[in-house]
PDB file of C-alpha atoms in Angstrom:
ATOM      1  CA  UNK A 465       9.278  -9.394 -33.707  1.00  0.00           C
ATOM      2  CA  UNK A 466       6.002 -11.397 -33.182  1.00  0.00           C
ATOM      3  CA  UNK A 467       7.345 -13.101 -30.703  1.00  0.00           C
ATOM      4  CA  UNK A 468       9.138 -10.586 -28.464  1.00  0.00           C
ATOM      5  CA  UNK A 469       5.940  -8.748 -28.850  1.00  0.00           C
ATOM      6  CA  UNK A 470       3.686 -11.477 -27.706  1.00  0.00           C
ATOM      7  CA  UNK A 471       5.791 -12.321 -24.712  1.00  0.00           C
ATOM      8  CA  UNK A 472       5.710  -8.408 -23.932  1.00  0.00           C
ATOM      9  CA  UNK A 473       2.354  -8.779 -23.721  1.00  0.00           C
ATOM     10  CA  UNK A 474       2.128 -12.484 -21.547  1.00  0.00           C
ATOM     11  CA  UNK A 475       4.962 -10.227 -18.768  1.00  0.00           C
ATOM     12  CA  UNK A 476       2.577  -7.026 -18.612  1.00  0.00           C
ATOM     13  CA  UNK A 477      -0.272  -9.288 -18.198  1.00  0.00           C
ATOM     14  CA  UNK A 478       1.234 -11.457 -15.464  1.00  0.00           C
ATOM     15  CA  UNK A 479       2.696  -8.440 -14.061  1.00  0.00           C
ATOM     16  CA  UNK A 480      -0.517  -5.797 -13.960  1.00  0.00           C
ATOM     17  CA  UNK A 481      -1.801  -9.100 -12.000  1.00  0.00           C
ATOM     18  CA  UNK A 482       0.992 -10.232  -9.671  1.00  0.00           C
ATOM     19  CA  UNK A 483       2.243  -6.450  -8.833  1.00  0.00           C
ATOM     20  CA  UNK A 484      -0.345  -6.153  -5.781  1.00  0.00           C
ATOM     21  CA  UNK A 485       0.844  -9.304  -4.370  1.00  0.00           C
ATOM     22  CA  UNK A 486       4.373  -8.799  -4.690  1.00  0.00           C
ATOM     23  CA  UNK A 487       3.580  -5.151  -2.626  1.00  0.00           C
ATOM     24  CA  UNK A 488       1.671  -7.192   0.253  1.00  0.00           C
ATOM     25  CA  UNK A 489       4.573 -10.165   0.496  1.00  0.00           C
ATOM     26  CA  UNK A 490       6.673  -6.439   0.556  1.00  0.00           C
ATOM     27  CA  UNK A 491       4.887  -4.607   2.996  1.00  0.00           C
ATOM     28  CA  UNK A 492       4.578  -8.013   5.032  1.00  0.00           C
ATOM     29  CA  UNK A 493       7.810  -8.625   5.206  1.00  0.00           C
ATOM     30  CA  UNK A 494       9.234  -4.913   5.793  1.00  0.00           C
ATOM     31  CA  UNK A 495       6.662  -4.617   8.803  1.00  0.00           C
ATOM     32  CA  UNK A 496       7.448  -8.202  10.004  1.00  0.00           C
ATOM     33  CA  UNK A 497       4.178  -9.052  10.917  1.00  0.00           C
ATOM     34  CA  UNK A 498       0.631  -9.449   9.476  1.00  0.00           C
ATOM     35  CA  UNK A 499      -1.289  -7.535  11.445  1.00  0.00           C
ATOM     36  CA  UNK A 500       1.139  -4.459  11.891  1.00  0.00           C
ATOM     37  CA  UNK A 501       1.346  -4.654   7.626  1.00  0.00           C
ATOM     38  CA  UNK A 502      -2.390  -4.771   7.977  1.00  0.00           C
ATOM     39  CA  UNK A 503      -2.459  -1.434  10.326  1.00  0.00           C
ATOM     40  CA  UNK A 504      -0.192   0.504   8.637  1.00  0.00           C
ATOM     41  CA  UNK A 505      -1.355  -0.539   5.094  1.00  0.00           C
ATOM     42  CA  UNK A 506      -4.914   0.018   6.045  1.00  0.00           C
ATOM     43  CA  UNK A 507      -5.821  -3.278   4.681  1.00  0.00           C
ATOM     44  CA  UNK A 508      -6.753  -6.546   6.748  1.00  0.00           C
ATOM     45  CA  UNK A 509      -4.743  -9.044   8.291  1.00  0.00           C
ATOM     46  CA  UNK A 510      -6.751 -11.759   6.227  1.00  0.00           C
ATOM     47  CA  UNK A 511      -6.355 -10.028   2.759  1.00  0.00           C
ATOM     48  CA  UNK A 512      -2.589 -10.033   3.211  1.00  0.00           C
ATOM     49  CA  UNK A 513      -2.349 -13.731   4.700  1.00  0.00           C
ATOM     50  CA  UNK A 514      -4.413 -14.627   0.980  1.00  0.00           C
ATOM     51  CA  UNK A 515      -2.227 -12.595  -1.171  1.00  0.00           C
ATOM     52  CA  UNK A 516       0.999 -14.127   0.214  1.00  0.00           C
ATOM     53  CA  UNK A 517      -0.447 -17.742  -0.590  1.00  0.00           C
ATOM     54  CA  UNK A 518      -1.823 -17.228  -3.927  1.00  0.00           C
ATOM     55  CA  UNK A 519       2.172 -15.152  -4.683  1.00  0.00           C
ATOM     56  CA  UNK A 520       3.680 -18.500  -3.447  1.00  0.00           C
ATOM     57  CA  UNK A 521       1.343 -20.287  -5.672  1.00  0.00           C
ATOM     58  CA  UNK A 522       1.554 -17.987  -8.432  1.00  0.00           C
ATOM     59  CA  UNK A 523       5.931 -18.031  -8.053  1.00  0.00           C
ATOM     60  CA  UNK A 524       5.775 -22.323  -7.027  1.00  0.00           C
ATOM     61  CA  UNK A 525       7.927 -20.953  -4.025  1.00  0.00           C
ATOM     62  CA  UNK A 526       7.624 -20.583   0.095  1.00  0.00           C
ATOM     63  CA  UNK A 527       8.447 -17.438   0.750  1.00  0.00           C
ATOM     64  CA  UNK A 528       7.542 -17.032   4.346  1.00  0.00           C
ATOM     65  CA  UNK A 529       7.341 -19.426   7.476  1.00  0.00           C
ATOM     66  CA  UNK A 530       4.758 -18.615   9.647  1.00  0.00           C
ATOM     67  CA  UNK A 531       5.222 -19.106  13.610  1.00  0.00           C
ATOM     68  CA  UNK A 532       3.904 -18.057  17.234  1.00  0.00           C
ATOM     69  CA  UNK A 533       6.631 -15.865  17.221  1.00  0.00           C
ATOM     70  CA  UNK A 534       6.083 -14.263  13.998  1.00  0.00           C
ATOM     71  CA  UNK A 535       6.922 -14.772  10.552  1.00  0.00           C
ATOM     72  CA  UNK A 536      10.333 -15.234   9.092  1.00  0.00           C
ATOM     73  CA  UNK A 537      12.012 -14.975   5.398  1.00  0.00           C
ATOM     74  CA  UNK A 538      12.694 -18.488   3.609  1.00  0.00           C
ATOM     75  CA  UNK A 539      16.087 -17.895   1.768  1.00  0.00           C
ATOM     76  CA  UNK A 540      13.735 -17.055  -1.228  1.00  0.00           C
ATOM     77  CA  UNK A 541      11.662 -14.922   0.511  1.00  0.00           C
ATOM     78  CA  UNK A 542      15.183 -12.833   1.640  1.00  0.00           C
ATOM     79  CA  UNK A 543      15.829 -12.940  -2.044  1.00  0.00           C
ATOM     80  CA  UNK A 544      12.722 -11.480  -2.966  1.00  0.00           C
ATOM     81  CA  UNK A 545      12.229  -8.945  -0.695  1.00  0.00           C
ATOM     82  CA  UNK A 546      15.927  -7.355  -1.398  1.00  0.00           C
ATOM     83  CA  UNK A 547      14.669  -7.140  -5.045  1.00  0.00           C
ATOM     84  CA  UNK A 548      11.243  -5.565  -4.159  1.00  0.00           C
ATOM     85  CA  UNK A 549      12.744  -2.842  -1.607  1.00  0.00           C
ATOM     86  CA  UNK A 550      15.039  -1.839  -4.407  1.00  0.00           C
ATOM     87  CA  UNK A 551      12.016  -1.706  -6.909  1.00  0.00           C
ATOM     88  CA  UNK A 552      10.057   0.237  -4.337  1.00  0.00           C
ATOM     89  CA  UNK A 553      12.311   2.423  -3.236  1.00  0.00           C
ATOM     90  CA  UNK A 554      12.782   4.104  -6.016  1.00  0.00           C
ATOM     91  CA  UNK A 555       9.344   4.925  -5.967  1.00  0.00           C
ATOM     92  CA  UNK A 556       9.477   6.476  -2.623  1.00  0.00           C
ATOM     93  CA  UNK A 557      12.850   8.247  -3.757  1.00  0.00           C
ATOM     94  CA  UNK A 558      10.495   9.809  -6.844  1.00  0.00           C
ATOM     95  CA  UNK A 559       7.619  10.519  -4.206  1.00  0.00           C
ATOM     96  CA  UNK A 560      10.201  12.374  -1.988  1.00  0.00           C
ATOM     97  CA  UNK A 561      12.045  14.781  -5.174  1.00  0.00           C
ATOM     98  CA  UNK A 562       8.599  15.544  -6.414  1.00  0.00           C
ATOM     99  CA  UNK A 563       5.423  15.426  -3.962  1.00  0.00           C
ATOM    100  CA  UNK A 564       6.514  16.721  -0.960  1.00  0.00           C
ATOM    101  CA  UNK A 565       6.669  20.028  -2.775  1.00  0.00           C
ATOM    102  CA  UNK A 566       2.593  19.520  -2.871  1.00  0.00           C
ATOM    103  CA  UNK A 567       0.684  23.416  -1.745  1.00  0.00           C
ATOM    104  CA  UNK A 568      -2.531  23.841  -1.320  1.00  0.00           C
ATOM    105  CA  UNK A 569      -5.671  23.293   0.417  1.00  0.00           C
ATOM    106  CA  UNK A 570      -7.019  19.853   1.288  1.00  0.00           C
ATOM    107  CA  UNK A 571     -10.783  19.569   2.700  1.00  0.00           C
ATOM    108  CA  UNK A 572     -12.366  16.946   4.192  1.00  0.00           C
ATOM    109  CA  UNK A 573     -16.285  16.151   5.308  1.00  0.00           C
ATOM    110  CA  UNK A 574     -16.706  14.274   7.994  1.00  0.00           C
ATOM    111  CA  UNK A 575     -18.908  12.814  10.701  1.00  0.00           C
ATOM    112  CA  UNK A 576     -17.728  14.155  14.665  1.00  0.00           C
ATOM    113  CA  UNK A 577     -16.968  10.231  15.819  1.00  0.00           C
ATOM    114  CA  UNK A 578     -14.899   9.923  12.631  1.00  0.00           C
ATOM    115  CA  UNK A 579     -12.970  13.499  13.059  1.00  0.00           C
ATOM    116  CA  UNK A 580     -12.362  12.743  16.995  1.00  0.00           C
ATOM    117  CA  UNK A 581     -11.486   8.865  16.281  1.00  0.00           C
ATOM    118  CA  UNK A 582      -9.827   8.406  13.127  1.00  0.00           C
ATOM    119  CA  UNK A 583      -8.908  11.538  11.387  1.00  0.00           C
ATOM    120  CA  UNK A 584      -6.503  12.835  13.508  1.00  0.00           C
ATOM    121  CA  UNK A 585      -3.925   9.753  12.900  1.00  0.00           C
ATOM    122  CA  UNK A 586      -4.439  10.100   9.042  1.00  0.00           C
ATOM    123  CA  UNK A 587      -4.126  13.790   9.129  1.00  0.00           C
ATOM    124  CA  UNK A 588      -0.810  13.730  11.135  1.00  0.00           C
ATOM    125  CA  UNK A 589       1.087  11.182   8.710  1.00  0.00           C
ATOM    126  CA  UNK A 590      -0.336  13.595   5.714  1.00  0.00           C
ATOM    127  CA  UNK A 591       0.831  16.604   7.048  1.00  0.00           C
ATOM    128  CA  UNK A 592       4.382  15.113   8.022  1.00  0.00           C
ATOM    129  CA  UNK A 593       4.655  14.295   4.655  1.00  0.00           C
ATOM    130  CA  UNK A 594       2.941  17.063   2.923  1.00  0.00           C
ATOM    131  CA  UNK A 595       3.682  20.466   5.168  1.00  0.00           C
ATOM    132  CA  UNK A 596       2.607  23.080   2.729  1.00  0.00           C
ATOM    133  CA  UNK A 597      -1.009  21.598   2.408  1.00  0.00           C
ATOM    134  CA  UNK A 598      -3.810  23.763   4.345  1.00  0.00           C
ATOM    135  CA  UNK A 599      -6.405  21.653   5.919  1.00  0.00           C
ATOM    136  CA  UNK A 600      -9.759  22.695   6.469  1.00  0.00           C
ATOM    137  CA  UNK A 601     -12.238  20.079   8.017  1.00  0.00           C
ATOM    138  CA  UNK A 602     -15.619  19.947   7.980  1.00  0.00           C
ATOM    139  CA  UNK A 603     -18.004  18.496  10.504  1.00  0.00           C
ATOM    140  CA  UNK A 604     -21.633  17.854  10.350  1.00  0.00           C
ATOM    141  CA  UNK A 605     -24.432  14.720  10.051  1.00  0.00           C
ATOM    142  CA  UNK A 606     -23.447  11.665   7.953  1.00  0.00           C
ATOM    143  CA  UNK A 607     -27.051  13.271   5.902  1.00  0.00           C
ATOM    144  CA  UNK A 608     -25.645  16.591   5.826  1.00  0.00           C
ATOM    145  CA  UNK A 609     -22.736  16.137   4.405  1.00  0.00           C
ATOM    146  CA  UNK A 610     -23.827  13.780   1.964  1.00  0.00           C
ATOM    147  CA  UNK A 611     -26.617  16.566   0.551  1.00  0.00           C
ATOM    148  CA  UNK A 612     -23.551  19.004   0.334  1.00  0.00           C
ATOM    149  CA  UNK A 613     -21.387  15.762  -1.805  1.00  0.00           C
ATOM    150  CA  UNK A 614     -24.610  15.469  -3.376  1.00  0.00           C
ATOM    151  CA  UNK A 615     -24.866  11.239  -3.012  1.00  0.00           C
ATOM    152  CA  UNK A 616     -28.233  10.044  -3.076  1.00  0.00           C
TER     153      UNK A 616
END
């Protein structure tokens, strides 16, 4: 019992700490690039690159080979990502049955350059995913709004 308790813990350990890294080798190598990962992950190109090493480190295996043209799957790498699309998939088959039901109202401060820049391409992929959500938006001064949030 010691044991198998013990090791419990040594897998949740390792695995609360290798989880993120396993998502950016996933997200990597579903998006077949770096930098489109990056985009659509809202994370940088850098951070991803980092995390993929230090998993290849962490597993003593190259999962990736890196090119001009792109990057491609080592056999491993195939292996691995068949494994994590399962895994993840289920998550987005749970997200599916029981979020997309989400209602409400949804409302968001924010600075003009930020509403006409960014906000539009977040708020499009939101409510694609989440129709029965209201938005209301609210624009004013980076000062204003953060006396209304109340941040000091």
């Amino acid at each position: 019992y010691c044991k198998i308790s013990a090791l419990r813990g040594i897998i949740m350990h390792n695995l609360r700490k290798i989880l993120p890294l396993y998502y950016d080798f996933y997200i990597v190598a579903n998006e077949k690039s770096f930098s489109k990962a990056a985009e659509v992950n809202f994370t940088s190109q850098p951070s991803l690159s980092r995390n993929i090493q230090i998993l290849e480190q962490e597993l003593n295996l190259k999962l990736l080979n890196r090119s001009n043209k792109g990057i491609f799957l080592t056999k491993d790498g195939e292996l691995l990502y068949k494994q994590l699309d399962a895994f993840f998939n289920q998550f987005i088959d749970f997200d599916t049955i029981h979020f997309n039901e989400m209602k409400g109202t949804l409302s968001i401060g924010s600075t003009r350059n930020i509403a006409d820049n960014k906000l539009v391409s977040y708020l499009t992929a939101f409510t694609n995913k989440y129709p029965m959500v209201k938005i209301k938006i609210f624009t004013d001064s980076a000062t204003n709004l953060n006396k209304f949030l109340n941040i000091k």
